[in-house]
């Protein structure tokens, strides 16, 4: 996607805004940001890890953001900005660049959004087209609801949150009492409380609590198509990739990560700093920081078939090994 | 979420409405429902299982709903309502409580909903903001479509259904004929027929049939972000947790459950009363009631790596065990 | 779903439109399409595979589409149309049939759709109710956006695409730089480019690229509730079933398939003609065409429990087998 800037910034304005030490022509104009391997001679790029050094040397980029350890190599190639953390600098650069782009000057609340008269929407917040903000809901300062977001009755979002299209906050949790083979609805009387600086990906759902609230703490980042059940509690700065499911009443610590397609069963606790690998099912509480995995390794289909068939007899294989060991021990003793 | 009631009900009105035997002051006013461990002195709670007896004794709740077996313990603590099935009673109480809360008195059909002139919407049904009800669709009595629900052409919902935001009923099933490496669309000419008392969670999708209809029978409960393929048939009172996928033409019995993230492959049949565990893939028909599981156990990542590597050689390990057994037998016979 | 036709077509008009050799009364009127086993005497059906021959013989259908090899059997039963590829013929027949059905003659762009003044919508394209097409987005000729679709800023769709309800194209990719335990947003400055003849299922999400674009090539078919991360590239005529997740920067070849619930991790490459089975996690690049699987086999729960427990000791079982082999070898050598 190319967006014509009124005037392209020069490298001097980049370092004036974001810091770093520039080597090269500070008057060079920058037309965009690009990866090392595809950057044109007017684009700026970055080297996040020394292992990509070869790509650095072959890059056409107008300027490359590098760490101090890469300075000498980078300067052989051409212009560079030297900073302690090139990836973080690059993140800040994307934010600065986005502010340069022409942006919508329309109303903060789109006229097609349906906002209940009792809902609170901070004047600095933005509510996109075809959003629904129900009775008693609350949207904090500088929070952005993109298009087609639902914030249900009594749910609240803090400040500087970004909520992508199709998100549903505060649908009923999945609560039913089984009675004579049918399901009696447990009305979900709790809400959803979301902290500051939370980002929620497209079509993700966060259910309201049964009695008390579902809670998402500050700085949590949720990718697309994630399901968060009722009364889940997610600690600060935890991040989850797409297609994750967290069942009801799970308590997830701060600074955790859950990989794509992971499942956390209900009523479990995860300590702070727990990393759950992609497609892994958490079936028990985890009290120790670390990385946890459970995933059937991919193989060509015929090998998988043989191993999967053997797996269904693994318990008996284990017994056969025990018998062998005992037999052998008896023979040796003779 | 706290919703101020015009007047808080007393315990006498609770038992007048829902039955049970009250021990304690029938004039006590109740401000809300809460779990045992967090209930304040004006809230009512319940004990679903004797194993939580310790929490019962420590609870501040104004009143606790208990089974006959817990009566004497509960009365030592304070007020209680004794009933045969505390969890069911609690479910009914949430429903009664919700009816006490102030509720919307607006129009049954929100003015921003887009309803085709040939669609039928029962006068007692409610269609929320920004819903779409297409040509020839039908919404039964007392059924509620929350915000941003799509009911596509010719699809029908029975009575007393609850459909949460973002649900899509009747998108095209995924049907294509492969021809010379490209996919020729099979137009999906069937519909979706949904019975009474069905609840459908946020952003769940139920596809229309290819020729005949996709059918969801009475009392089925579907959580959020579930995919139901074309021509699936789900029997009465079956429940599925979030992120489940059911592929086309699967037939699932009555009174089944599928745990979160479970997958049912296409063209399979599941008998009544089959329980599929979370994250389990059903690859063959299941004819016998019971609980079925297939899930890689979670472990710390380094242990998982070793076991996963061994798993890729499991078939040959099995052969090695067989060789060992034969060698040993030969040695013993000598 | 039954849709009354103004006049039911006869078999002569079917073969006039679609070809094939008709055996039977060309004046027979057809009221619909149906599977072999449920077709009434006025419906047309098809036999895709000789193994369903028994159902052919028992079918009440007015006419059955069959391959040349089945002609003699089919003619014993009644009317038939003989064609080289009955399934493809059936697909074309569904398309022809759909064109016979009465259809909406309303405006191409629904008045409730929110389309930015700078967006391009081809006059032959159709934009359904409550869709959002943002600044600079582009919708090609004859492309159909059903209800409640979001096409974000600067994203483009080619010709003859079908986009089902709830789809989100161009939400931000999930990009953050970790800095002192918090996540710094990387603004997503790329877009999404979608080719011709692409179909996208309900509530599926395709994220915009970080710097360059996410690319979906011609003829790709995506089912419902799929997550496509930023900068993913999907080659021509690849198809993915429901609930698939593809993480950022994965490159998937042409003519691939991914089964339901499959996960492709980020920064991987899949060659052309790779088939990934349902619920399989792709953790490494795949350079050779073929079918690949990794899925824990389903079992009754108690058997699963035993085998899963053994699996957590598989590495040590392997060591014990090695010890047994060595011991035995030593004994034999004595």
PDB file of C-alpha atoms in Angstrom, chain A residues 5 44 63 71 78-80 82 101 113 138 165 182 198 203 211 228-229 240 269 283 299 309:
ATOM      1  CA  UNK A   5       3.099  12.046   1.407  1.00  0.00           C
ATOM      2  CA  UNK A  44      14.742   3.011   5.116  1.00  0.00           C
ATOM      3  CA  UNK A  63      19.535   3.964   5.180  1.00  0.00           C
ATOM      4  CA  UNK A  71      28.110   0.006  12.785  1.00  0.00           C
ATOM      5  CA  UNK A  78      26.126   3.293   3.055  1.00  0.00           C
ATOM      6  CA  UNK A  79      23.997   5.437   5.337  1.00  0.00           C
ATOM      7  CA  UNK A  80      22.920   4.034   8.714  1.00  0.00           C
ATOM      8  CA  UNK A  82      23.030   3.456  15.011  1.00  0.00           C
ATOM      9  CA  UNK A 101       0.388  10.004   6.497  1.00  0.00           C
ATOM     10  CA  UNK A 113     -22.437   3.818  15.070  1.00  0.00           C
ATOM     11  CA  UNK A 138     -17.659   2.936  28.825  1.00  0.00           C
ATOM     12  CA  UNK A 165     -13.327  -4.845  13.266  1.00  0.00           C
ATOM     13  CA  UNK A 182     -31.411 -30.225  28.888  1.00  0.00           C
ATOM     14  CA  UNK A 198      -5.006  -3.191  25.249  1.00  0.00           C
ATOM     15  CA  UNK A 203     -13.418 -10.966  15.269  1.00  0.00           C
ATOM     16  CA  UNK A 211     -21.379 -13.112  38.466  1.00  0.00           C
ATOM     17  CA  UNK A 228     -11.894 -15.492  25.970  1.00  0.00           C
ATOM     18  CA  UNK A 229     -14.451 -17.214  28.196  1.00  0.00           C
ATOM     19  CA  UNK A 240      -1.859 -14.202  22.567  1.00  0.00           C
ATOM     20  CA  UNK A 269      -3.955 -20.804  36.752  1.00  0.00           C
ATOM     21  CA  UNK A 283      -4.784 -29.093  30.833  1.00  0.00           C
ATOM     22  CA  UNK A 299       5.354 -35.977   9.315  1.00  0.00           C
ATOM     23  CA  UNK A 309      -1.193 -46.606  15.084  1.00  0.00           C
TER      24      UNK A 309
END
